[in-house]
């Protein structure tokens, strides 16, 4: 699939046009105007306004359309003969997130396209004035009427704004910023929309999507028409109802729900209800212990109006909601207001020192793991190994490299271990065996670390494992 391998010696790499499908499937466009992105300013836009850059629709050409300044262009275009080195366009992303790649699109700009372009990004947090622009994509050559796909090395760095630079002047039709949302939550105790895409909410599935994508209802911007909402087909079965399930951006206590049926006149639902549950799974159908709780009973809903309902008072925190509409119809947006309840991470404790740069960590506090193996090596003493095994369970340990920040779970060999600990001895043979065991562990750690690092995958197009059917106890960080 094109040049998709990660390059360790470069922070960016060129992708082929054929990689577009994989990029769009794995990531979202963080700059999208439909998702809430905004062009804040441009240094010049005489022939084409900057807002065209983040329009979701592909660029078009209309040779019969003119403006007071000349031919109409579906893109950002500056005047000629720029006296400065470059022109810039500053874009506020729809949500804070990690960036995996770009598409600099010069469609229908052939002969009027810039010679080069570069992209910078920064993180701007409300209330803080200090921020720095960081170059993510250095100066790259551009061709006319073409897409220019570039991927970035994996990084957990979060950004809220990007700045597109064109050299020296010309026109660019679209800029796509591919990445994953990493929401910056408000301070504790603040009521906000937990279901919003900007908060990390995800539409998991729905009963029907005949006339509109259910993912539209959690977009942070108002709907523009009925196609920009979620609408189901007409039902012909008595007692039928449609539904949509949403994984909230964070676990929270739910206070209020807003069902916005703006633009839906004569095709909105007659009634709605809301259920909620708590689960570690993205798709709760794989959770055998899930229990749905009704927070809003079947209630009338009006068309072309923002319908606001108070939810049943509860101190419980929920991770998912299910909106039911009776019997069918459409809505524009859904807002689920609540207070975030941060999840408590299990604690780990260090129990011994390192061997050849390795450190053993007691992982008994982690779900499903038995007591960690204790290894200690001293310059004047040899090794004592004592392992405790729970009935029917293998002993596992977490090896943490002091040289690398990568942490990987490494399974110990399943060979039987003597119940009686090895006696202390001053013979050098025992020390050699211990050093050999440490070397084997180091090899395992290195091999595992190369497979997957913390955060995003090492390549923007690495295949993800199916997280829907796997237990979250082994993929807790993946979601």
Coordinates of C-alpha atoms in Angstrom, one line a residue:
X1 CA 0.0 0.0 0.0
X2 CA 2.5 2.6 -1.1
X3 CA 5.3 3.9 1.0
X4 CA 3.8 3.2 4.4
X5 CA 6.8 2.0 6.4
X6 CA 7.9 4.1 9.3
X7 CA 11.3 5.7 8.8
X8 CA 13.3 6.0 12.0
X9 CA 15.6 8.6 10.5
X10 CA 12.9 11.1 9.5
X11 CA 10.0 12.8 11.3
X12 CA 7.9 12.6 8.2
X13 CA 7.5 10.5 5.1
X14 CA 5.7 10.7 1.7
X15 CA 2.6 8.6 1.1
X16 CA 1.0 7.5 -2.1
X17 CA -2.5 8.6 -3.3
X18 CA -3.6 5.0 -2.8
X19 CA -3.1 5.5 0.9
X20 CA -6.0 8.0 1.1
X21 CA -8.6 5.3 2.0
X22 CA -6.5 4.0 4.8
X23 CA -5.9 7.4 6.2
X24 CA -9.6 8.4 6.1
X25 CA -10.6 5.0 7.7
X26 CA -8.1 5.2 10.6
X27 CA -8.1 8.9 11.3
X28 CA -10.4 11.9 11.2
X29 CA -9.8 15.3 9.7
X30 CA -9.1 17.4 12.7
X31 CA -9.3 20.6 10.7
X32 CA -12.8 19.8 9.2
X33 CA -15.2 22.8 9.2
X34 CA -18.1 20.4 9.7
X35 CA -16.5 19.2 12.9
X36 CA -15.8 22.7 14.2
X37 CA -12.5 23.7 12.6
X38 CA -11.9 27.4 11.8
X39 CA -9.6 29.4 9.7
X40 CA -8.6 32.2 12.1
X41 CA -6.5 34.4 9.8
X42 CA -4.6 34.6 6.6
X43 CA -1.8 36.9 5.4
X44 CA -3.6 37.4 2.1
X45 CA -6.7 36.0 0.3
X46 CA -7.3 38.4 -2.6
X47 CA -8.4 35.7 -5.0
X48 CA -9.7 33.0 -2.7
X49 CA -10.8 33.1 1.0
X50 CA -9.0 31.0 3.5
X51 CA -12.2 29.2 4.7
X52 CA -12.2 27.1 1.6
X53 CA -9.1 25.2 2.9
X54 CA -11.1 23.2 5.5
X55 CA -14.4 22.7 3.6
X56 CA -15.4 19.0 3.8
X57 CA -16.5 18.7 0.1
X58 CA -13.8 18.1 -2.5
X59 CA -12.7 21.2 -4.5
X60 CA -14.6 22.0 -7.7
X61 CA -14.0 24.2 -10.7
X62 CA -16.5 26.7 -12.2
X63 CA -15.1 28.5 -15.2
X64 CA -18.3 30.5 -15.7
X65 CA -18.1 32.1 -12.2
X66 CA -16.2 35.3 -11.6
X67 CA -15.7 37.7 -8.8
X68 CA -14.7 41.3 -8.7
X69 CA -11.0 40.2 -8.5
X70 CA -11.2 37.6 -11.3
X71 CA -11.9 33.9 -11.7
X72 CA -13.7 32.3 -8.7
X73 CA -11.5 29.7 -7.1
X74 CA -12.6 27.0 -4.6
X75 CA -9.5 27.4 -2.4
X76 CA -7.2 29.8 -0.7
X77 CA -5.4 32.0 -3.3
X78 CA -3.2 35.0 -2.7
X79 CA -2.1 37.8 -5.0
X80 CA 1.0 37.5 -7.2
X81 CA 4.6 38.8 -6.6
X82 CA 4.8 38.3 -2.9
X83 CA 7.5 40.5 -1.4
X84 CA 7.8 38.4 1.7
X85 CA 9.2 34.8 1.9
X86 CA 5.8 33.2 2.2
X87 CA 2.0 33.6 3.0
X88 CA 0.4 31.9 6.0
X89 CA -3.1 30.6 7.0
X90 CA -3.7 29.8 10.7
X91 CA -6.3 27.1 11.5
X92 CA -7.9 26.2 14.8
X93 CA -8.6 22.5 14.9
X94 CA -12.0 21.1 15.6
X95 CA -10.6 19.4 18.7
X96 CA -7.3 19.0 20.4
X97 CA -5.5 15.9 19.1
X98 CA -2.5 14.0 17.9
X99 CA -1.6 14.5 14.3
X100 CA -0.7 11.5 12.0
X101 CA -0.5 13.1 8.6
X102 CA -1.6 15.7 6.0
X103 CA -2.9 16.2 2.5
X104 CA -2.0 19.4 0.8
X105 CA -4.4 19.5 -2.1
X106 CA -3.8 21.8 -5.1
X107 CA -6.8 20.6 -7.1
X108 CA -7.6 23.0 -10.0
X109 CA -4.6 25.2 -9.2
X110 CA -2.3 24.3 -12.1
X111 CA 0.2 27.1 -12.9
X112 CA -1.1 29.2 -10.0
X113 CA 0.0 26.7 -7.2
X114 CA 2.8 27.5 -4.8
X115 CA 6.2 26.1 -5.4
X116 CA 6.5 24.8 -1.8
X117 CA 4.6 24.5 1.5
X118 CA 5.3 23.7 5.1
X119 CA 3.1 23.1 8.2
X120 CA 3.6 24.1 11.8
X121 CA 1.5 23.3 14.9
X122 CA 1.1 24.4 18.5
X123 CA -0.9 23.7 21.6
X124 CA -2.8 26.6 23.0
X125 CA -4.6 26.0 26.3
X126 CA -7.2 28.5 27.5
X127 CA -5.9 30.8 30.2
X128 CA -2.2 30.2 29.3
X129 CA -0.3 32.6 27.1
X130 CA 2.9 30.7 26.5
X131 CA 2.9 28.5 23.4
X132 CA 5.4 27.7 20.7
X133 CA 5.0 26.8 17.0
X134 CA 6.7 23.5 16.1
X135 CA 7.5 22.5 12.5
X136 CA 5.8 19.2 11.7
X137 CA 6.2 19.2 7.9
X138 CA 9.2 21.0 6.6
X139 CA 9.3 22.7 3.2
X140 CA 8.0 20.3 0.6
X141 CA 7.7 20.8 -3.2
X142 CA 4.2 21.1 -4.6
X143 CA 2.8 20.1 -8.0
X144 CA -0.2 21.6 -9.7
X145 CA -3.7 20.0 -9.5
X146 CA -2.4 17.2 -7.2
X147 CA -2.8 15.7 -3.7
X148 CA 0.3 15.6 -1.5
X149 CA 0.0 13.0 1.2
X150 CA 2.5 12.9 4.0
X151 CA 2.7 10.9 7.2
X152 CA 4.3 11.7 10.5
X153 CA 6.3 9.6 12.9
X154 CA 4.2 8.4 15.9
X155 CA 3.9 10.9 18.7
X156 CA 1.7 11.6 21.7
X157 CA 2.1 15.4 21.3
X158 CA -1.2 17.2 21.3
X159 CA -2.0 20.2 19.2
X160 CA -4.9 22.7 18.9
X161 CA -3.8 24.8 16.0
X162 CA -1.9 24.4 12.7
X163 CA -0.3 27.0 10.4
X164 CA 0.0 26.4 6.7
X165 CA 2.8 28.3 4.9
X166 CA 2.9 28.6 1.1
X167 CA 6.1 29.7 -0.8
X168 CA 6.1 32.3 -2.2
X169 CA 2.4 32.7 -3.2
X170 CA -0.4 31.0 -5.2
X171 CA -3.4 28.8 -4.4
X172 CA -4.1 25.7 -2.3
X173 CA -7.6 24.1 -2.5
X174 CA -7.8 22.0 0.7
X175 CA -5.8 21.1 3.7
X176 CA -6.6 17.8 5.5
X177 CA -5.1 17.2 9.0
X178 CA -5.4 13.5 9.8
X179 CA -5.2 12.5 13.5
X180 CA -7.0 11.3 16.6
X181 CA -8.9 13.4 19.1
X182 CA -7.2 13.9 22.5
X183 CA -9.7 16.2 24.4
X184 CA -8.6 18.7 27.0
X185 CA -11.3 18.5 29.6
X186 CA -12.5 21.4 31.7
X187 CA -11.7 21.6 35.4
X188 CA -13.3 19.1 37.7
X189 CA -16.9 19.8 38.6
X190 CA -17.7 21.5 35.3
X191 CA -20.8 20.4 33.4
X192 CA -20.2 19.9 29.7
X193 CA -21.3 17.8 26.8
X194 CA -19.7 14.3 27.4
X195 CA -21.1 12.9 24.1
X196 CA -19.6 15.5 21.8
X197 CA -17.0 14.5 19.3
X198 CA -14.8 17.3 20.7
X199 CA -14.9 15.5 24.1
X200 CA -13.9 12.2 22.6
X201 CA -17.4 10.8 22.1
X202 CA -17.9 8.1 19.6
X203 CA -21.1 6.7 17.9
X204 CA -20.7 3.0 18.2
X205 CA -23.7 1.8 16.2
X206 CA -27.4 2.4 15.4
X207 CA -30.4 0.4 14.3
X208 CA -30.7 2.3 11.0
X209 CA -29.0 5.1 9.0
X210 CA -31.0 5.2 5.9
X211 CA -31.0 9.0 5.4
X212 CA -28.1 10.3 7.5
X213 CA -25.1 9.2 9.4
X214 CA -25.7 8.7 13.1
X215 CA -22.2 10.1 13.8
X216 CA -23.5 13.6 12.8
X217 CA -25.5 14.0 16.0
X218 CA -22.4 14.4 18.2
X219 CA -20.7 17.0 16.0
X220 CA -20.0 20.1 18.0
X221 CA -21.4 22.5 15.4
X222 CA -25.1 23.1 14.7
X223 CA -26.7 21.1 11.9
X224 CA -27.3 22.8 8.6
X225 CA -30.1 20.7 7.2
X226 CA -31.7 17.3 7.6
X227 CA -29.0 15.5 5.7
X228 CA -26.6 16.8 8.3
X229 CA -28.4 14.8 11.0
X230 CA -29.5 11.2 11.7
X231 CA -32.7 10.0 10.1
X232 CA -34.1 6.5 9.8
X233 CA -36.5 4.9 7.3
X234 CA -40.2 4.8 7.9
X235 CA -41.2 1.8 10.1
X236 CA -44.2 -0.4 9.3
X237 CA -44.1 -2.7 12.3
X238 CA -46.2 -2.1 15.3
X239 CA -44.1 -1.4 18.5
X240 CA -41.0 -0.6 16.4
X241 CA -38.4 1.9 17.6
X242 CA -34.9 2.9 16.4
X243 CA -31.9 3.6 18.6
X244 CA -28.3 4.9 18.6
X245 CA -25.5 4.0 21.1
X246 CA -22.7 6.4 22.0
X247 CA -19.6 5.9 24.0
X248 CA -19.0 9.0 26.0
X249 CA -15.7 10.8 25.9
X250 CA -15.3 10.2 29.6
X251 CA -17.1 8.5 32.4
X252 CA -19.5 10.9 34.1
X253 CA -22.5 11.7 36.2
X254 CA -25.3 12.6 33.7
X255 CA -27.5 15.6 34.5
X256 CA -29.3 16.8 31.3
X257 CA -29.9 15.7 27.7
X258 CA -30.7 17.9 24.7
X259 CA -32.4 16.4 21.7
X260 CA -32.2 18.9 18.9
X261 CA -34.7 18.3 16.1
X262 CA -33.9 21.5 14.2
X263 CA -34.8 21.2 10.5
X264 CA -36.9 18.1 11.1
X265 CA -40.5 19.1 10.5
X266 CA -43.0 16.3 10.1
X267 CA -40.2 13.7 10.2
X268 CA -39.1 13.9 13.8
X269 CA -39.8 11.1 16.3
X270 CA -43.0 11.2 18.4
X271 CA -41.2 10.1 21.6
X272 CA -37.7 9.5 22.9
X273 CA -36.1 7.8 25.9
X274 CA -32.5 7.6 27.2
X275 CA -30.6 4.6 28.8
X276 CA -27.1 4.5 30.2
X277 CA -24.6 1.9 31.3
X278 CA -21.0 1.6 32.5
X279 CA -18.6 -0.7 30.6
X280 CA -14.9 -0.9 29.8
X281 CA -15.8 -2.1 26.3
X282 CA -16.3 0.2 23.4
X283 CA -19.1 -2.0 22.1
X284 CA -21.1 -3.1 25.1
X285 CA -22.6 -6.1 23.3
X286 CA -19.3 -7.9 24.1
X287 CA -19.7 -7.2 27.8
X288 CA -21.5 -10.1 29.5
X289 CA -22.0 -8.0 32.7
X290 CA -23.4 -4.8 31.2
X291 CA -26.6 -3.4 32.7
X292 CA -28.6 -0.6 31.1
X293 CA -30.4 1.9 33.3
X294 CA -33.2 4.1 32.2
X295 CA -32.4 7.8 32.9
X296 CA -35.3 9.3 30.9
X297 CA -38.5 7.4 30.4
X298 CA -40.5 7.6 27.1
X299 CA -41.2 11.3 26.6
X300 CA -42.9 13.5 23.9
X301 CA -40.5 15.3 21.6
X302 CA -41.3 18.3 19.3
X303 CA -40.0 18.8 15.8
X304 CA -37.7 21.7 14.7
X305 CA -36.8 22.5 18.3
X306 CA -34.2 22.0 20.9
X307 CA -35.8 19.7 23.4
X308 CA -34.2 19.7 26.9
X309 CA -34.8 17.1 29.6
X310 CA -33.5 16.7 33.1
X311 CA -32.3 13.2 33.9
X312 CA -33.1 11.0 36.8
X313 CA -30.9 12.0 39.8
X314 CA -28.1 9.5 40.4
X315 CA -24.6 9.5 41.8
X316 CA -23.5 6.7 39.5
X317 CA -21.0 7.4 36.6
X318 CA -21.8 6.1 33.1
X319 CA -19.6 5.5 30.0
X320 CA -22.3 4.9 27.4
X321 CA -25.8 6.2 26.5
X322 CA -28.5 4.8 24.2
X323 CA -31.0 7.2 22.7
X324 CA -34.3 5.5 21.6
X325 CA -36.6 7.2 19.2
X326 CA -40.3 6.1 18.7
X327 CA -41.2 4.8 16.2
X328 CA -38.7 6.4 13.8
X329 CA -37.6 9.7 12.4
X330 CA -34.7 12.1 12.6
X331 CA -32.8 14.4 14.9
X332 CA -30.1 17.0 14.2
X333 CA -27.9 16.8 17.4
X334 CA -27.7 15.1 20.8
X335 CA -26.1 16.8 23.8
X336 CA -25.5 14.8 27.0
X337 CA -24.5 17.1 29.7
X338 CA -22.7 15.9 32.9
X339 CA -19.7 16.0 35.2
X340 CA -16.7 14.0 34.3
X341 CA -15.6 11.4 36.9
X342 CA -11.9 10.6 36.4
X343 CA -11.1 6.9 36.3
X344 CA -8.8 5.7 39.1
X345 CA -5.7 3.9 37.7
X346 CA -4.4 0.9 39.6
X347 CA -1.2 1.6 41.5
X348 CA 2.0 -0.3 41.0
X349 CA 5.0 -0.5 43.4
X350 CA 8.6 -1.1 42.7
X351 CA 10.0 -4.0 44.8
X352 CA 13.6 -4.4 43.7
X353 CA 16.5 -3.0 41.8
X354 CA 17.6 -3.4 38.2
X355 CA 19.8 -6.0 36.5
X356 CA 21.8 -4.7 33.6
X357 CA 19.5 -1.7 33.1
X358 CA 16.3 -3.7 33.8
X359 CA 13.9 -3.2 36.6
X360 CA 11.2 -5.6 38.0
X361 CA 7.9 -4.0 39.0
X362 CA 5.3 -5.7 41.2
X363 CA 2.2 -6.1 39.1
X364 CA 0.0 -8.0 41.6
X365 CA -2.2 -4.9 41.7
X366 CA -3.1 -5.3 38.1
X367 CA -6.2 -7.4 37.2
X368 CA -5.6 -10.9 36.2
X369 CA -1.8 -11.0 37.0
X370 CA -0.1 -13.1 39.6
X371 CA 2.7 -12.0 41.9
X372 CA 5.8 -10.7 40.1
X373 CA 9.1 -12.6 39.9
X374 CA 11.6 -11.1 42.3
X375 CA 15.2 -10.9 40.9
X376 CA 18.1 -9.3 42.7
X377 CA 21.7 -9.2 41.7
X378 CA 24.5 -7.8 43.9
X379 CA 28.1 -7.4 43.1
X380 CA 29.0 -9.5 46.2
X381 CA 26.2 -11.9 46.1
X382 CA 24.5 -14.2 43.6
X383 CA 20.9 -14.6 42.7
X384 CA 17.9 -15.8 44.6
X385 CA 14.8 -16.5 42.6
X386 CA 11.5 -17.0 44.4
X387 CA 8.3 -17.2 42.4
X388 CA 4.8 -17.5 43.6
X389 CA 2.2 -19.0 41.3
X390 CA -1.5 -18.8 41.6
X391 CA -3.4 -22.0 40.8
X392 CA -3.7 -22.5 37.0
X393 CA -2.2 -19.1 36.2
X394 CA 1.2 -18.2 34.7
X395 CA 3.5 -15.9 36.4
X396 CA 3.9 -12.6 34.5
X397 CA 6.1 -9.6 35.1
X398 CA 6.5 -6.1 33.6
X399 CA 10.0 -5.2 32.5
X400 CA 10.8 -1.5 32.4
X401 CA 13.9 -0.4 30.5
X402 CA 15.8 2.4 32.1
X403 CA 17.3 3.2 28.7
X404 CA 14.0 3.5 26.9
X405 CA 10.7 5.0 28.0
X406 CA 8.9 2.0 26.4
X407 CA 7.0 -0.3 28.7
X408 CA 6.0 -3.7 27.4
X409 CA 4.3 -6.6 29.1
X410 CA 6.5 -9.7 28.8
X411 CA 5.3 -13.2 29.6
X412 CA 7.7 -15.4 31.5
X413 CA 8.3 -18.9 30.3
X414 CA 5.7 -21.4 31.5
X415 CA 8.3 -24.0 32.6
X416 CA 7.7 -25.3 36.1
X417 CA 9.7 -23.4 38.8
X418 CA 10.9 -25.2 41.9
X419 CA 8.8 -24.3 45.0
X420 CA 11.9 -24.0 47.1
X421 CA 14.0 -20.9 46.5
X422 CA 17.6 -21.3 45.2
X423 CA 20.0 -21.2 48.1
X424 CA 22.5 -18.4 48.3
X425 CA 26.0 -19.3 47.3
X426 CA 29.3 -17.5 46.6
X427 CA 30.0 -19.5 43.5
X428 CA 30.5 -17.4 40.3
X429 CA 28.4 -19.9 38.3
X430 CA 25.1 -18.7 39.9
X431 CA 26.0 -15.1 38.9
X432 CA 26.7 -16.1 35.4
X433 CA 23.3 -17.9 35.1
X434 CA 21.6 -14.7 36.5
X435 CA 23.3 -12.5 34.0
X436 CA 22.3 -14.9 31.2
X437 CA 18.6 -14.8 32.4
X438 CA 18.8 -11.0 32.5
X439 CA 20.2 -10.9 28.9
X440 CA 17.3 -13.1 27.7
X441 CA 14.8 -10.8 29.4
X442 CA 16.4 -7.8 27.7
X443 CA 16.1 -9.4 24.3
X444 CA 12.4 -10.1 24.9
X445 CA 11.9 -6.5 26.0
X446 CA 13.6 -5.1 23.0
X447 CA 11.7 -7.3 20.5
X448 CA 8.4 -6.5 22.1
X449 CA 9.1 -2.8 22.2
X450 CA 9.9 -2.8 18.5
X451 CA 6.5 -4.3 17.8
X452 CA 4.4 -1.6 19.5
X453 CA 5.3 1.5 21.5
X454 CA 3.2 3.5 23.9
X455 CA 0.7 5.8 22.3
X456 CA -0.1 5.7 18.5
X457 CA 1.4 3.1 16.2
X458 CA 4.9 3.5 14.8
X459 CA 3.5 4.0 11.4
X460 CA 0.4 6.1 10.5
X461 CA -1.0 3.1 8.5
X462 CA -0.2 0.2 10.9
X463 CA -3.1 -2.1 11.2
X464 CA -4.9 -2.0 14.6
X465 CA -6.1 -5.2 16.3
X466 CA -9.8 -5.5 16.6
X467 CA -10.6 -3.8 19.9
X468 CA -14.3 -4.5 19.8
X469 CA -14.1 -8.2 20.7
X470 CA -11.0 -8.1 22.9
X471 CA -11.2 -7.7 26.6
X472 CA -10.4 -4.1 27.7
X473 CA -8.4 -5.5 30.5
X474 CA -5.6 -6.2 28.1
X475 CA -6.3 -3.2 25.8
X476 CA -7.1 -0.5 28.4
X477 CA -5.0 2.2 26.8
X478 CA -6.2 1.5 23.3
X479 CA -9.4 3.4 23.6

